[in-house]
XYZ file of N, CA and C in Angstrom:
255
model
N 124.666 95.540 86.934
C 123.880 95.132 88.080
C 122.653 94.385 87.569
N 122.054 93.516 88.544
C 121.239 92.619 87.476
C 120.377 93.068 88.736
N 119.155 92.630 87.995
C 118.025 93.150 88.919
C 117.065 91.362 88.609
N 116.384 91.765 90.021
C 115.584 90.513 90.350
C 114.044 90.557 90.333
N 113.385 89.825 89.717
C 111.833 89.325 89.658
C 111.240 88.759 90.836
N 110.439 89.696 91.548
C 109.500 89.308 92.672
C 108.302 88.507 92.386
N 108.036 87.784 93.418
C 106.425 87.557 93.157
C 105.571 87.639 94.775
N 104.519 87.597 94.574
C 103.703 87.631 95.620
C 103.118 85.846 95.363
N 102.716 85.127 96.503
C 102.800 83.814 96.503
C 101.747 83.637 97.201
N 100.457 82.806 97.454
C 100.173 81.820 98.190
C 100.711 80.805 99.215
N 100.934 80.666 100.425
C 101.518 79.083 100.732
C 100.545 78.745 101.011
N 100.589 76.973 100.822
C 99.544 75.991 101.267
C 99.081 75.758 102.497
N 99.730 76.957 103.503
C 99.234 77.204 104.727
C 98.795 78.299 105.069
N 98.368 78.854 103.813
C 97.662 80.532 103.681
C 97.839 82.013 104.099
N 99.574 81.293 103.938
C 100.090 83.133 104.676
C 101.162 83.265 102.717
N 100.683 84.617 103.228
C 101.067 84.952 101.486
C 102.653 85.869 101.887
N 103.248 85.141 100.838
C 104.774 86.044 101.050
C 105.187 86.460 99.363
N 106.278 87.712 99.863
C 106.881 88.013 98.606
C 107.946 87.481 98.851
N 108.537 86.947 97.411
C 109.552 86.222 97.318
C 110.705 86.293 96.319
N 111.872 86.048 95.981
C 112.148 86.352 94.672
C 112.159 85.139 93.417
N 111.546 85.432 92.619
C 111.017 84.496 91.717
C 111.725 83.124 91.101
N 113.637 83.876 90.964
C 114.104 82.835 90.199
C 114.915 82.425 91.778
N 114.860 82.352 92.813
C 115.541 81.615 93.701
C 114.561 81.223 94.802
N 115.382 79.939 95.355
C 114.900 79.156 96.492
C 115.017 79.862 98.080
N 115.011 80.557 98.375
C 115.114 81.580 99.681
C 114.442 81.448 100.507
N 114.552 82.253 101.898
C 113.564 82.521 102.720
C 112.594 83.952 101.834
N 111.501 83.784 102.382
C 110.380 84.795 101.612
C 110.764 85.912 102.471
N 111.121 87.180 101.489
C 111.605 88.529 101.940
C 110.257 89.411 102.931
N 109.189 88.904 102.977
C 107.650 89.240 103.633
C 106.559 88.319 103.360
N 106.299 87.616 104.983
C 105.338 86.734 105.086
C 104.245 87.670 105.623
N 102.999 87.378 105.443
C 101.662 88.041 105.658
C 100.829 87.116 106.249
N 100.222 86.829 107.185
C 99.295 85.777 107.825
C 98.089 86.673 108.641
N 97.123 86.312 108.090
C 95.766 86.815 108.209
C 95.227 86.083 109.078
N 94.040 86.891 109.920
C 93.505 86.019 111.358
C 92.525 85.102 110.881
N 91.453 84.289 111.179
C 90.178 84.166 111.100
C 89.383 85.064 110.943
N 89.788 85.792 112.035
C 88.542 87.229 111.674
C 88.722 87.753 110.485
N 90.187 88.038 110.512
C 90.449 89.048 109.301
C 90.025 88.627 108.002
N 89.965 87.516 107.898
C 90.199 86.561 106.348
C 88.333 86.819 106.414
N 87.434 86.464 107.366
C 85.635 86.380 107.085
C 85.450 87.885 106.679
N 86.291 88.658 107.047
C 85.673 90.129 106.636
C 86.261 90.089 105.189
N 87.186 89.857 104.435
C 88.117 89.847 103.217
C 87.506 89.274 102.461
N 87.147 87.892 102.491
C 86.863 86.952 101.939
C 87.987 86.878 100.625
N 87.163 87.008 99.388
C 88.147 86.722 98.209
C 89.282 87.956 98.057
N 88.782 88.383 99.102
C 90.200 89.968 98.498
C 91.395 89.858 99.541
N 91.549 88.481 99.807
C 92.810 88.272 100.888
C 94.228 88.755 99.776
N 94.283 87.924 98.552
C 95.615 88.353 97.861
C 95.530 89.695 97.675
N 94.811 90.576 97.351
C 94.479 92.108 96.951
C 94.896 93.195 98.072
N 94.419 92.627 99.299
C 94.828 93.518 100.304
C 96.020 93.247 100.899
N 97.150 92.067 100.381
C 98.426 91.557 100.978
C 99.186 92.532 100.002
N 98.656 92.150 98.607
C 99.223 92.989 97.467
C 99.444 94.630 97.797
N 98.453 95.313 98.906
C 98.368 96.628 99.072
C 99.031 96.754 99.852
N 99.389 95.952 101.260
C 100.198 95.923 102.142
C 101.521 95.772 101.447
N 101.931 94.855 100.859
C 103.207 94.845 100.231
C 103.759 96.159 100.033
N 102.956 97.076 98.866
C 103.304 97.805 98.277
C 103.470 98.814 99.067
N 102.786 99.220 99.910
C 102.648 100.110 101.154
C 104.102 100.348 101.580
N 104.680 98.757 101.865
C 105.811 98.662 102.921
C 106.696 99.251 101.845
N 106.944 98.820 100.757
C 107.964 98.812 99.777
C 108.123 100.454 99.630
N 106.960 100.807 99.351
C 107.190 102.878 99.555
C 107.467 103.449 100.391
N 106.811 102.942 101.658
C 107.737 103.262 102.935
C 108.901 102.986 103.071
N 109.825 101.626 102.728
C 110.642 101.596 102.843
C 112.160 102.126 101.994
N 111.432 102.542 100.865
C 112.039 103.438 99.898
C 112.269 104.837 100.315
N 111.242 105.579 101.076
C 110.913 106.816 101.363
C 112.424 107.289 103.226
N 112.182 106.252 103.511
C 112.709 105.944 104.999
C 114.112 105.904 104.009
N 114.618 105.262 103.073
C 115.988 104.640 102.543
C 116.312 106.392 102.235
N 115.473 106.752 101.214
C 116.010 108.500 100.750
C 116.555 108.982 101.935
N 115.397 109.378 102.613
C 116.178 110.159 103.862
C 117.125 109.883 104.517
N 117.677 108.249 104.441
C 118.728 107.891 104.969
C 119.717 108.710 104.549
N 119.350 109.033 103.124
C 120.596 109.063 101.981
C 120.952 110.599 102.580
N 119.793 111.489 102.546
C 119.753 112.689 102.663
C 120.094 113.057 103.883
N 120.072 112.328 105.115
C 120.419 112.946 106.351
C 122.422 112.513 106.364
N 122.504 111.867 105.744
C 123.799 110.974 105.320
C 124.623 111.911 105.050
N 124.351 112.508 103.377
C 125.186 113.670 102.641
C 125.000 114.450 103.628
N 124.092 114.990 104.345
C 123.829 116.468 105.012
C 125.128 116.664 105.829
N 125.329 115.659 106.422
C 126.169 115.357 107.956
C 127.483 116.091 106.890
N 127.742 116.318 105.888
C 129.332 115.772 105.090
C 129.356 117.848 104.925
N 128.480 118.364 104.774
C 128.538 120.363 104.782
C 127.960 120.605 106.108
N 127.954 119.995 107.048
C 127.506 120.888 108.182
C 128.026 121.486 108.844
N 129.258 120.777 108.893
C 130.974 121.826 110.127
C 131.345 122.734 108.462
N 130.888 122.599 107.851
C 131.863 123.977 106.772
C 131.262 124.933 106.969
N 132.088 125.901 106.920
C 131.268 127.878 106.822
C 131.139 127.417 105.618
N 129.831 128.475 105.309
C 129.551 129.389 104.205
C 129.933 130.135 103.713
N 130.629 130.389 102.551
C 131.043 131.581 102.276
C 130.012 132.708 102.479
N 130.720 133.695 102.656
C 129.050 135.458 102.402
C 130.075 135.643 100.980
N 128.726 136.381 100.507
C 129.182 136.898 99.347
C 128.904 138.790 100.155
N 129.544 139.292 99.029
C 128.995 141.154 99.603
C 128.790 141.791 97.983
């Protein structure tokens, strides 16, 4: 399985996306900041996209487990238990 190189990007229209590095794609998360938002930020616009990114990416990892886990669960729920004595 080959695994892929992200980046976090600039566009020249100032919405920052992650993307994957060695291909031409649509950007997997675009980020676009208000006016307001950007005068309160100022230089820490990439820093706080960077935190958002990462945010989503753990959430969306965390949300994927439990997929996994409510998944297997479903597969022992009609079986008895054995008792032991």
């Amino acid at each position: 399985m080959s695994s892929s190189l992200y980046e976090i990007v600039e566009l020249s229209n100032g919405d920052v996306v992650l993307q994957r590095a060695d291909e031409e794609t649509e950007p997997l998360v675009c980020i676009r900041f208000s006016a307001d938002s950007l005068s309160y930020m100022r230089e820490g616009k990439l820093d706080v996209a960077k935190a958002m990114i990462e945010a989503g990416m753990e959430a969306a990892s965390e949300i994927a487990e439990d997929g996994v886990e409510d998944f297997l669960g479903e597969f022992g729920s009609d079986e008895e238990k054995p008792v032991y004595h």
